[in-house]
Every structure is written in structure tokens, then in C-alpha cells.
Coordinates of C-alpha atoms and ligand atoms in Angstrom, one line a residue:
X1 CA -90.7 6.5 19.5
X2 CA -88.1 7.5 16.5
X3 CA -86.7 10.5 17.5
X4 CA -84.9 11.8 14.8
X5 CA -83.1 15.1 16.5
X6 CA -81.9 12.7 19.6
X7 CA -80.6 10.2 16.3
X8 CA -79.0 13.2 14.5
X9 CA -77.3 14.5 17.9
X10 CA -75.9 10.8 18.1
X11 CA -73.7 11.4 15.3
X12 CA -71.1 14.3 16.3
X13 CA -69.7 14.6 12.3
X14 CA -73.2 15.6 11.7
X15 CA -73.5 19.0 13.2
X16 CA -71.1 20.6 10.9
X17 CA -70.6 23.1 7.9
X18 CA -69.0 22.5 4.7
X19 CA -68.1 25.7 2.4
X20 CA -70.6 27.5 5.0
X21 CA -73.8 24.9 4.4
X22 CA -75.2 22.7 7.0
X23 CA -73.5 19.1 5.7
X24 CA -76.2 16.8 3.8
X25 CA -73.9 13.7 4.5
X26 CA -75.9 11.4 1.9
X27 CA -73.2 8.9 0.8
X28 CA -74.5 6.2 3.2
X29 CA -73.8 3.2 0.7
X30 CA -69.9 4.2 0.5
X31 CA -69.3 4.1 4.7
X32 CA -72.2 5.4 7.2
X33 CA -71.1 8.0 9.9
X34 CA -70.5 6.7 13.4
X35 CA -72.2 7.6 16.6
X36 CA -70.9 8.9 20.1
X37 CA -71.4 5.0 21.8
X38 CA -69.3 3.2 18.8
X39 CA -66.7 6.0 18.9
X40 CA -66.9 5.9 22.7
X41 CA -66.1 2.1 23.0
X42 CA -63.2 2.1 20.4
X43 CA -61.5 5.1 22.9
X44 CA -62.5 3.1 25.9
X45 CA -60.7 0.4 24.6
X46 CA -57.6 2.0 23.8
X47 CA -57.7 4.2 27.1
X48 CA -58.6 1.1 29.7
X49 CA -58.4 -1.8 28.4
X50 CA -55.9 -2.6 25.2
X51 CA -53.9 -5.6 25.0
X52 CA -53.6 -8.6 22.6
X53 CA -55.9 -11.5 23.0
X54 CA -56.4 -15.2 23.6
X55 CA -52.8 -15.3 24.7
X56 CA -52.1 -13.2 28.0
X57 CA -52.6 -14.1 31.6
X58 CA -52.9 -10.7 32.5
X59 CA -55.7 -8.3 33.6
X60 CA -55.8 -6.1 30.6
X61 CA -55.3 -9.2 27.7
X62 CA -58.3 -11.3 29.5
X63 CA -60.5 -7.7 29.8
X64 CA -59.6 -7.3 25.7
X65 CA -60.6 -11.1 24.9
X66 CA -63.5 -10.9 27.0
X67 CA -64.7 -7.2 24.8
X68 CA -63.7 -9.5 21.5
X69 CA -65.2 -12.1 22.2
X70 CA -68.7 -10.1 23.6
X71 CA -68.7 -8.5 20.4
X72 CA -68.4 -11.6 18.8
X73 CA -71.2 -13.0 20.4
X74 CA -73.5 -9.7 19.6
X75 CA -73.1 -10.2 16.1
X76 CA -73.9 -14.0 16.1
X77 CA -77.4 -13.2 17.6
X78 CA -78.0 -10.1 15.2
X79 CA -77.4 -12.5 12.4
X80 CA -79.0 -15.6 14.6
X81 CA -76.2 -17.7 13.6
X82 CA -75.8 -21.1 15.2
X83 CA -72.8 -20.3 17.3
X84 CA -70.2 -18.2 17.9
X85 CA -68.1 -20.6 15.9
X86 CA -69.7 -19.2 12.9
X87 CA -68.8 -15.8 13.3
X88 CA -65.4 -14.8 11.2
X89 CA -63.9 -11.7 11.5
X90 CA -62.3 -10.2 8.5
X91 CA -61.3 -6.9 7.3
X92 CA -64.5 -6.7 5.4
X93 CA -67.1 -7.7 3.2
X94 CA -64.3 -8.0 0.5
X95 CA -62.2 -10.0 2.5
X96 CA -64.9 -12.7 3.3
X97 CA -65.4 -13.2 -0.6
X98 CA -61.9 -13.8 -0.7
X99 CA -61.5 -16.3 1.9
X100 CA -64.5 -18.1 0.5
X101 CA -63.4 -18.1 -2.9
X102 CA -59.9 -19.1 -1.7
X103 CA -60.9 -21.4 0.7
X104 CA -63.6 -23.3 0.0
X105 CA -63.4 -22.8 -3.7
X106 CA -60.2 -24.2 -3.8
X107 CA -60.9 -27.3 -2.2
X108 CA -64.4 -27.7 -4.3
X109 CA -63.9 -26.1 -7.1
X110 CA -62.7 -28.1 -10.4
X111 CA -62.3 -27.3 -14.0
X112 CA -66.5 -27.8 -15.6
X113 CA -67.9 -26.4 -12.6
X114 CA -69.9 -23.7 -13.0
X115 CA -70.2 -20.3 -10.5
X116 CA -73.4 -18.4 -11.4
X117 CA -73.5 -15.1 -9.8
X118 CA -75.6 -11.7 -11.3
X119 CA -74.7 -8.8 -13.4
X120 CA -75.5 -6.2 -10.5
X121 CA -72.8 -7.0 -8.4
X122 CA -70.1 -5.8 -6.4
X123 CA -66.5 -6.3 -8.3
X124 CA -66.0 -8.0 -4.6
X125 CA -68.4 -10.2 -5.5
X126 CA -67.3 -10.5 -9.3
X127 CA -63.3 -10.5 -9.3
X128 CA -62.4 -13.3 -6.6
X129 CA -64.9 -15.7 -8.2
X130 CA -62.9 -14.8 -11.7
X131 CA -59.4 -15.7 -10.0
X132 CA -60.9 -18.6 -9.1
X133 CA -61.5 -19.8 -12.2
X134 CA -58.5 -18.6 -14.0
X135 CA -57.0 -21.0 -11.6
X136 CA -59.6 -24.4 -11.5
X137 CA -60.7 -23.9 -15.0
X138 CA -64.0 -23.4 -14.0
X139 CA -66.8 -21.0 -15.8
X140 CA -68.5 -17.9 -14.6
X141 CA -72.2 -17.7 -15.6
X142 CA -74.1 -14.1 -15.5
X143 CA -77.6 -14.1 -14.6
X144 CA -79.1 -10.8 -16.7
X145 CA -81.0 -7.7 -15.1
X146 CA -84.0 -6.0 -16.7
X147 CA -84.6 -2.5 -17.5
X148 CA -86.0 -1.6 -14.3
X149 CA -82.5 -3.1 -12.3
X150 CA -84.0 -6.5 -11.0
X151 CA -82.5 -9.9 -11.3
X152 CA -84.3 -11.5 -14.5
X153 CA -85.9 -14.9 -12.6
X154 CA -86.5 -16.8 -15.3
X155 CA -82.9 -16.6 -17.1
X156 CA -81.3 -17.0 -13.5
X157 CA -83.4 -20.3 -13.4
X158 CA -82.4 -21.3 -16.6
X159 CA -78.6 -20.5 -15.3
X160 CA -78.9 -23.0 -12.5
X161 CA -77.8 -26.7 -13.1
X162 CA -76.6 -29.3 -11.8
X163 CA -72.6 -27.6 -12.8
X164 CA -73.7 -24.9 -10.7
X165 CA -71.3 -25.5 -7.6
X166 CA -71.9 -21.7 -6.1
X167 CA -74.3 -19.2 -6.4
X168 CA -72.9 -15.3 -5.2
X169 CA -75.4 -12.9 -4.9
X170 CA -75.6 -9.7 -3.7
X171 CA -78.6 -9.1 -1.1
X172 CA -79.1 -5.1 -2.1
X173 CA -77.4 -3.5 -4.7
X174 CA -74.9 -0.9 -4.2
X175 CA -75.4 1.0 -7.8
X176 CA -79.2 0.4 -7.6
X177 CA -80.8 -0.5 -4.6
X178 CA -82.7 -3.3 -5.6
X179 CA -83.4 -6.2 -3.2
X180 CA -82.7 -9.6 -4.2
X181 CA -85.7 -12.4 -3.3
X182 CA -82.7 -14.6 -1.9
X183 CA -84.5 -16.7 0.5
X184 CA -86.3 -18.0 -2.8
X185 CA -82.2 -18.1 -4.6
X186 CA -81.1 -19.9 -1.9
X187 CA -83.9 -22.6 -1.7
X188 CA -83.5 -23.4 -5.8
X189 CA -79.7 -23.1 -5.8
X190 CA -79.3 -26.2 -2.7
X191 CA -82.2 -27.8 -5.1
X192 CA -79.2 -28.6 -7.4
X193 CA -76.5 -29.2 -4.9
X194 CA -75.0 -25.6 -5.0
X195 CA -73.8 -23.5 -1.9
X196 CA -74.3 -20.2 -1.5
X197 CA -72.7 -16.8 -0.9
X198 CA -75.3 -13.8 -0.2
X199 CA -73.4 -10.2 0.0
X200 CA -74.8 -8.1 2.7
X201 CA -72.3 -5.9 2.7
X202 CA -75.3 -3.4 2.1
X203 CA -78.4 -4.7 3.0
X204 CA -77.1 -5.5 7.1
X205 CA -77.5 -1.8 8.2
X206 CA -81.4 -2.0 6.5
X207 CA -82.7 -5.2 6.4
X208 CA -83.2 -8.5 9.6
X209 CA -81.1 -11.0 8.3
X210 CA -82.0 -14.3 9.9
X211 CA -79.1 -17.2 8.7
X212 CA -81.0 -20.0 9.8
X213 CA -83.8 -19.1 8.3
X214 CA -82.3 -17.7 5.3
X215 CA -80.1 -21.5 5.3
X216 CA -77.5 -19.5 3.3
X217 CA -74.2 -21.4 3.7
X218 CA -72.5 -18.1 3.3
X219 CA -73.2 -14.5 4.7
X220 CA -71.0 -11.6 4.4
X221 CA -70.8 -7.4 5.5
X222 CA -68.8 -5.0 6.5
X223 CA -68.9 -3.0 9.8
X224 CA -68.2 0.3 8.4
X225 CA -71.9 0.1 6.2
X226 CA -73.5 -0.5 10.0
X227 CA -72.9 2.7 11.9
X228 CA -68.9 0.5 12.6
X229 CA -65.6 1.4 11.8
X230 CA -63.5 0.6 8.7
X231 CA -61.9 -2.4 8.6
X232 CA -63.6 -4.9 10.1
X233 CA -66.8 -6.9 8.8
X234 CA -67.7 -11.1 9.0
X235 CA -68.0 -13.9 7.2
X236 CA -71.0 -15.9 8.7
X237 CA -70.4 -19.6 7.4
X238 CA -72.5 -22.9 8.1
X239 CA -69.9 -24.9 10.8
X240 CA -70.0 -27.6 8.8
X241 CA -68.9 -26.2 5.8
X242 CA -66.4 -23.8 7.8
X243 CA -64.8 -27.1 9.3
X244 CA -64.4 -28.9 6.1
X245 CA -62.3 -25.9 4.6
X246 CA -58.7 -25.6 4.9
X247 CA -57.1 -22.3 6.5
X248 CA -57.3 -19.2 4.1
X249 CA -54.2 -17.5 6.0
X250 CA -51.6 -19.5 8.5
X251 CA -49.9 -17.5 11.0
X252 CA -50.3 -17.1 15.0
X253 CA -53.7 -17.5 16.8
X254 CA -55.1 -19.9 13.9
X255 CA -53.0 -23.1 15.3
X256 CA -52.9 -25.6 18.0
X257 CA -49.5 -27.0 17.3
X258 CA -46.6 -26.4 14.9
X259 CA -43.9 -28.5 14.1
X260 CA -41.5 -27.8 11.1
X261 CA -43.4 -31.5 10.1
X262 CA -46.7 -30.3 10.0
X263 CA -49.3 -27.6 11.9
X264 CA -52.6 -29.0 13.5
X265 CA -55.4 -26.3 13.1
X266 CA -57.2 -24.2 15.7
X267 CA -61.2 -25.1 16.2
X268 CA -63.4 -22.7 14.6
X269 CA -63.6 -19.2 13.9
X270 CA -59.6 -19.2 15.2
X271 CA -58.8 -21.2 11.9
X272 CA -59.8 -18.6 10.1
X273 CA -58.7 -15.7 12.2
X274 CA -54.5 -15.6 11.5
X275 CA -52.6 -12.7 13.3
X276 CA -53.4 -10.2 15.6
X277 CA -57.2 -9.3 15.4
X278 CA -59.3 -5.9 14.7
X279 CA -59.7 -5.9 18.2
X280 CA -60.9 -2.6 18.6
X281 CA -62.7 -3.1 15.7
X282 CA -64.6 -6.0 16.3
X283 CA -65.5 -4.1 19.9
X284 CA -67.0 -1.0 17.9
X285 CA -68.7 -3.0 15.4
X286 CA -70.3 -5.0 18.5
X287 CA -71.3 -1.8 19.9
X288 CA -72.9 -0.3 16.2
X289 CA -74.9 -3.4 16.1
X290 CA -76.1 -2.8 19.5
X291 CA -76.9 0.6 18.3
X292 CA -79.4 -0.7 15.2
X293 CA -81.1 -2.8 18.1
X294 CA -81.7 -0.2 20.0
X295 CA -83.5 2.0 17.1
X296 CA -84.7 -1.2 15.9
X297 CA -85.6 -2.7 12.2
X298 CA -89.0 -2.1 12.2
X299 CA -88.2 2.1 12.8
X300 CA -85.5 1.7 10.3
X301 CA -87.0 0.8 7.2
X302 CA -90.1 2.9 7.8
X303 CA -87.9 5.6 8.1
X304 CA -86.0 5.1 5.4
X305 CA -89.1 4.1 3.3
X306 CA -90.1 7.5 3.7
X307 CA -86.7 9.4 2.6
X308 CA -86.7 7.1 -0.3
X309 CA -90.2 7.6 -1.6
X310 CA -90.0 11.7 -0.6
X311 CA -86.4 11.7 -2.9
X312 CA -87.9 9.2 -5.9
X313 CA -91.2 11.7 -6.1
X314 CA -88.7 14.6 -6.0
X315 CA -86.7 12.8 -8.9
X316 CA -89.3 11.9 -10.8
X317 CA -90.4 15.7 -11.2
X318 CA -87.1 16.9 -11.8
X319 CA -86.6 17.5 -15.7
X320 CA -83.5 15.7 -17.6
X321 CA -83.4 13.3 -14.2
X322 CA -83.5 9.6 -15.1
X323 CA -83.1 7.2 -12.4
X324 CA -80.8 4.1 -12.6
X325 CA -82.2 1.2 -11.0
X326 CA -85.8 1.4 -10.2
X327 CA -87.2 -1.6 -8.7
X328 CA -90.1 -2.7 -7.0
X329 CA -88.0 -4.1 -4.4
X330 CA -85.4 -1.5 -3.3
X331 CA -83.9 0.1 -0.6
X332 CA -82.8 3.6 0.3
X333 CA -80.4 4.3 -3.2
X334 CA -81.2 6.9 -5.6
X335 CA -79.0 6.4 -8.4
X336 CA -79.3 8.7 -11.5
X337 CA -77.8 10.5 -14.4
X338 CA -79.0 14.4 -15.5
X339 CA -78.8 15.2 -19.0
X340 CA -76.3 17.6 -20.0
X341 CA -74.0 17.2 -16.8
X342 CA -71.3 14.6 -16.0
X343 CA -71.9 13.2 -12.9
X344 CA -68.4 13.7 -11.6
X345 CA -69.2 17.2 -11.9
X346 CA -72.5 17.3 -10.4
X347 CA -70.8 15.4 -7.4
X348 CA -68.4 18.6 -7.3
X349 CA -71.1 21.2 -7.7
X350 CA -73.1 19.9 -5.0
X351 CA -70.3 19.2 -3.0
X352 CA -70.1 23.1 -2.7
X353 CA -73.8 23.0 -1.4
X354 CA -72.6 21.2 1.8
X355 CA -73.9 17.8 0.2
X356 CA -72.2 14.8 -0.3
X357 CA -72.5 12.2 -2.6
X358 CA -70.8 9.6 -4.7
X359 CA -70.5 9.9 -8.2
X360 CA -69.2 7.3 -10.2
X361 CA -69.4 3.1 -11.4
X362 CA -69.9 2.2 -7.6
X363 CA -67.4 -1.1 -8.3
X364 CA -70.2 -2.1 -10.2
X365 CA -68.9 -1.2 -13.6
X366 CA -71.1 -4.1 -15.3
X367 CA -74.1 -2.1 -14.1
X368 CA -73.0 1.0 -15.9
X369 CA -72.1 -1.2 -19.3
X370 CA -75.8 -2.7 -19.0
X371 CA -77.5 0.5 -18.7
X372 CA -74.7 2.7 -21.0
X373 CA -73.8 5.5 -18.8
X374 CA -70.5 6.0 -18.0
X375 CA -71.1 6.6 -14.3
X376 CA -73.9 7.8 -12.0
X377 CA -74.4 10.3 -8.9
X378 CA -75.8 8.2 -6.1
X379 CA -77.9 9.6 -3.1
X380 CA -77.5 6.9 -0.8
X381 CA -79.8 7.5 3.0
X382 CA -79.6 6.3 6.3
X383 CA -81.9 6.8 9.2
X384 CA -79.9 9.8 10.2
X385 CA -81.0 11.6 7.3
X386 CA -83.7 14.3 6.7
X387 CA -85.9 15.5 4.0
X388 CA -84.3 19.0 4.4
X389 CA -81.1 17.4 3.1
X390 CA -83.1 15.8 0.1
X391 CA -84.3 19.6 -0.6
X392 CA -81.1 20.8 -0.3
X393 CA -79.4 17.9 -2.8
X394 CA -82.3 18.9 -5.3
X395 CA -81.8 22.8 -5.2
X396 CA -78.0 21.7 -5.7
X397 CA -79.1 19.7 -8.7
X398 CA -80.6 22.2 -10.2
X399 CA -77.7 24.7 -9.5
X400 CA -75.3 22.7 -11.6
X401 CA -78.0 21.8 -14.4
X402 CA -78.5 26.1 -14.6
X403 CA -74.1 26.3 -14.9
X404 CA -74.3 23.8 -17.8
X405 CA -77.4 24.7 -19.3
Ligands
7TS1 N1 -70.5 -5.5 -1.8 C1 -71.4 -4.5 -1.9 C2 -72.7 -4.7 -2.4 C3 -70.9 -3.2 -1.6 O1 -71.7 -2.2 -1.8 C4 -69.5 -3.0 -1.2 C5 -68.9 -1.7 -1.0 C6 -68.8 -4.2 -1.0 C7 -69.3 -5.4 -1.3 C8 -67.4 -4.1 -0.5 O2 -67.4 -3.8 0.8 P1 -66.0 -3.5 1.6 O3 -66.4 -2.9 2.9 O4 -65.3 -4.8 1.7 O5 -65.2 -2.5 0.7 N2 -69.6 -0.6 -1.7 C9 -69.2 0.6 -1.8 C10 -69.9 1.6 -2.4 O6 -71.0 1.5 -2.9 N3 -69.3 2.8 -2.3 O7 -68.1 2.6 -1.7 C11 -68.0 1.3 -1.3

């Protein structure tokens, strides 16, 4: 049974006022609030158990491996990844990319290859790919969007070719909430040899994402977008391609042996996993995943299928309101411009309404460029929210459209 007051009176930061209004915390896509359990483990931690890991004998260091290394193992089974082996930690979505492009790109990449990825994405998901080729000589190839925000099939087909030696694509926008058919992207893109990246940096905290199933060489997301805390996230890699990469950072934990002649590498993830870890981090995150299982997919996206249809039908009525990114695929983002008022001021106005959204390119400043807006305000829901606080962002919209009018 969803039980949306016992979900609401999970998360403490919602019960609060801001200039005097109950909070409408609807800036989901930017971070998601955490609840009691996840901030509850991360104290626990540091109260009972904290110590570094993999390398003491003691009580407290094997207690901390044994939390990092449980949280580990949650995440592979969310994800149903193969192993443990093929869980990463990293500081993030952004991070992952990195080490990717870095890592394997460097060792694969050459100067004619080709890295297709799509004009909605994430500058993560843009920039390291562009380093990479600055440095390998390689090209960057766009796929185009339509009017509507959806990845234009055809052209992306047309893209793909045998130079294609990665595709990147992000699995839900962040500026537009549309949902990317990748199971079908990733099937075409190994029909010409390519490997692929799929950014879930947004769609994890939504959407079952099943690695195996998918067959994507490379998943990615970030903690802190699942109910987790900041600075933490995964890089979900195929073990054979993870084993044929070379180390993205050296430094303790990610080596069996060093010699001043040469450093044998630790099995996988530690290869990948240099320094002292997120510890507490990667026990939080654990403990937010558990958290979506225990609410459950199938309650989540009914839910939020809801909020997003009640706030697009509220949008759609609203006068001078046009909505950026409306496709037939999408999750819970409401992404829009209102005539006459800058939507770095509308952010502010409603701000002062207790509600709380992001205004702005989103890191997706190619988005903006395609659909010629400088920026947009972006409702962004999670399962926590409420149609009252959709009433209360629209009665705030039309508060600043009445100041500028
Ligand atoms: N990819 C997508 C699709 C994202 O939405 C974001 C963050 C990232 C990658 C990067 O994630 P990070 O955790 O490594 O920073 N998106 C947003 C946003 O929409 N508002 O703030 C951050």
C-alpha cells in the first residue's frame, strides 16, 4: 500500500517552512532529499563503526569493510550486475564518464574513430568524450532531437557505422525528461562493434535497470539522485571489459605490489577504486537503495505518473506556459519557459512561495541552443511529492507572471 504521509514523514527536511510557506521541495532532478534510514546509517557509521577499510586487523576496520562491502553487494543486485566485481565506486555519475573516457578510451580510442553520442545530454556526458578526442584525434558525432525532445531514430541510425567505437547516451534527460529506448541503442550500436555508455544518473531513482538484460557494457549514476548522499555514485562495467582497461587513478588500495620497477594491479573493482573510499557513502547509498526496494518500482512510477500528468494538464492550461521537452516517453520533469518572465526570476519569485526549483541550462546547454531559450524553470518530482505542492508552484507562477505583467 503507498502511503504517502508515512513516505513524506520519512524525510525529516520536509516538514519545514520557508519565508513562512510549507516547503514544495520540487528540484528532485538536481539532488533528491534523504530519509531518516539513509541519514541514520551514515551517523551509525561514524558513531559505531568508522575506520578505514580492506587494510586493518581490527574490530572496527573489519565492521567498516564488512558495511562497504554489503553496500556494494546491494547495489550489484539492484542493478543485477554479474558480480560484485562490476560494481565501481566513484564520486558520481560524472566521475564514471571520466574514468571511462580516460580509461578505456585511451586504450581504444584512435585518431578516425568515431563517438556518437545525442544532443540532449548531460555536459558529463558531452565534455570528457570531447577531451578525448582533442587528445586521440577522434570525432564526436551528434545524433539530432525533434521538436517534441526525443532522440530522432532515423538520423541516430544513419550516425552509427562501423567508425562508431562508443555510443554515450543518456537514459532520461535531465532538461527534458524524455526516456531513451536504449535497450533498442544498445542492441544496433554492438551490431557494428561499438560499446556502450548509458547515463543513469537520472533515470536509477525511476526506472528497474536490469544490466544483463540491458547488455550495456557501461552503466553509470549517482547516489545523491536516489534518496543517497552526495558524492558517491557507480560505474557498473562488463568484467571483461573492466579487466582489459588500465587503472584510471594509481594510489593505495588499487595495487598488489609496488616496486620503484613496476606496480602489479589489484583484481577488480579495487583497480579502479585508488585511496581511501566514500565509505560512509557507499553505506548510505546501500541503505537509499534499500529504501526504493522497499517502496518498490512498480509504486514508484505510478506515483510519479500521476504527479507528472496532474502538473502537464496544469501546464497546459496555464497561459504564456510552453513546455520544453514533451515526449511521449518521459519521466517526472516539467521543464518550461513563461512569456514575459526570465526564468531566473521566476525561480526567485517562487522561491518566496516556499517552492523550490531550478532555473537555468541544467548542464545541458545544447538543449537550450536547439530549442532557443536561454534557460528554463524545471519542476522536477519524486515520490515524496504532492499535488498540493504542484498547486502551490502554479499559484506561484502566476504570482510572478501578475509582477511582470
Ligand atoms: N547526467 C545527467 C543526466 C544528470 O542529470 C546529471 C546531474 C549528471 C549526469 C551529473 O551527475 P553528478 O551527480 O555527477 O553531478 N544533473 C543535475 C541537474 O539536472 N541539476 O543538477 C544536477
Amino acid at each position: 500500500m503507498f502511503d504517502i504521509e508515512q513516505i513524506r514523514s520519512d524525510f525529516p527536511i520536509l516538514a519545514q517552512q520557508i519565508y513562512g510557506k510549507p516547503l514544495a521541495y520540487l528540484d528532485n532532478a538536481a539532488t533528491t532529499q534523504k530519509p531518516q534510514c539513509v541519514i541514520d546509517a551514515i551517523s551509525h557509521y561514524y558513531e559505531c563503526d568508522n575506520a578505514n577499510v580492506h587494510r586493518g586487523v581490527h574490530a572496527l576496520s573489519e565492521r567498516a569493510t564488512a558495511e562497504y562491502e554489503g553496500a556494494r553487494k546491494i547495489i550489484a543486485g539492484f542493478f543485477n550486475a554479474r558480480s560484485e566485481r562490476e560494481v565501481i565506486f566513484t564520486r558520481g555519475a560524472t566521475e564514471a564518464i571520466n574514468l571511462v573516457a580516460s580509461s578505456w578510451g585511451g586504450a581504444n580510442i584512435k585518431a578516425g574513430d568515431e563517438i556518437l553520442i545525442t544532443h540532449m545530454e548531460h555536459h558529463s556526458n558531452i565534455v570528457p568524450w570531447q577531451l578525448l578526442c582533442e587528445r586521440t584525434g577522434a570525432t564526436l558525432k551528434v545524433a539530432p532531437i525533434n521538436e517534441a525532445g526525443e532522440l530522432i531514430i532515423e538520423a541516430f541510425d544513419d550516425l552509427l557505422t562501423e567508425r562508431t567505437k562508443l555510443v554515450g547516451v543518456v537514459h532520461m534527460s535531465n532538461a527534458l525528461g524524455t526516456i531513451n529506448p536504449i535497450a533498442s541503442i544498445i542492441a544496433k550500436a554492438h551490431a557494428v562493434g561499438a560499446k556502450v555508455l548509458i547515463d543513469g544518473a537520472q533515470a536509477a531513482a525511476h526506472l528497474a535497470v536490469d544490466v544483463q538484460a540491458l547488455d550495456v557494457d557501461f552503466y553509470v549514476t549517482s547516489a545523491h539522485k536516489m534518496y543517497g548522499p552526495t558524492g558517491i555514485g557507480v560505474l557498473i562495467g562488463k568484467q571483461s571489459i573492466l579487466e582489459s582497461m588500465p587503472p584510471y587513478q594509481g594510489g593505495g588500495d588499487m595495487i598488489r605490489i609496488v616496486t620503484f620497477e613496476k606496480s602489479e594491479y589489484s583484481e577488480l573493482p579495487y583497480k579502479f577504486e585508488a585511496g581511501t573510499p566514500h565509505i560512509s557513502g557507499a553505506i548510505g547509498f546501500g541503505k537509499a537503495i534499500e529504501y526504493i526496494q522497499s517502496i518498490g518500482f512498480d509504486a514508484i512510477g505510478k506515483r510519479e505518473k500521476e504527479l507528472l500528468a496532474y502538473a502537464t494538464t496544469k501546464a497546459e492550461g496555464f497561459d504564456g506556459l510552453r513546455q520544453i521537452g514533451t515526449a511521449a516517453e518521459k519521466a517526472c520533469v516539467l521543464s518550461f519557459v513563461l512569456k514575459s518572465v526570465h526564468p531566473h526570476d521566476l525561480g526567485t519569485i517562487v522561491d518566496r512561495e516556499g517552492v523550490a526549483i531550478r532555473a537555468g541550462h541544467h548542464c545541458a546547454m545544447p538543449v537550450m541552443q536547439f530549442f532557443k531559450v536561454p534557460a528554463t524553470a524545471r519542476a522536477s518530482f519524486s515520490v515524496y511529492n504532492t499535488e498540493a505542492e504542484i498547486d502551490a508552484l502554479f499559484i506561484a507562477l502566476k504570482k510572478a507572471q501578475d509582477i511582470f505583467a
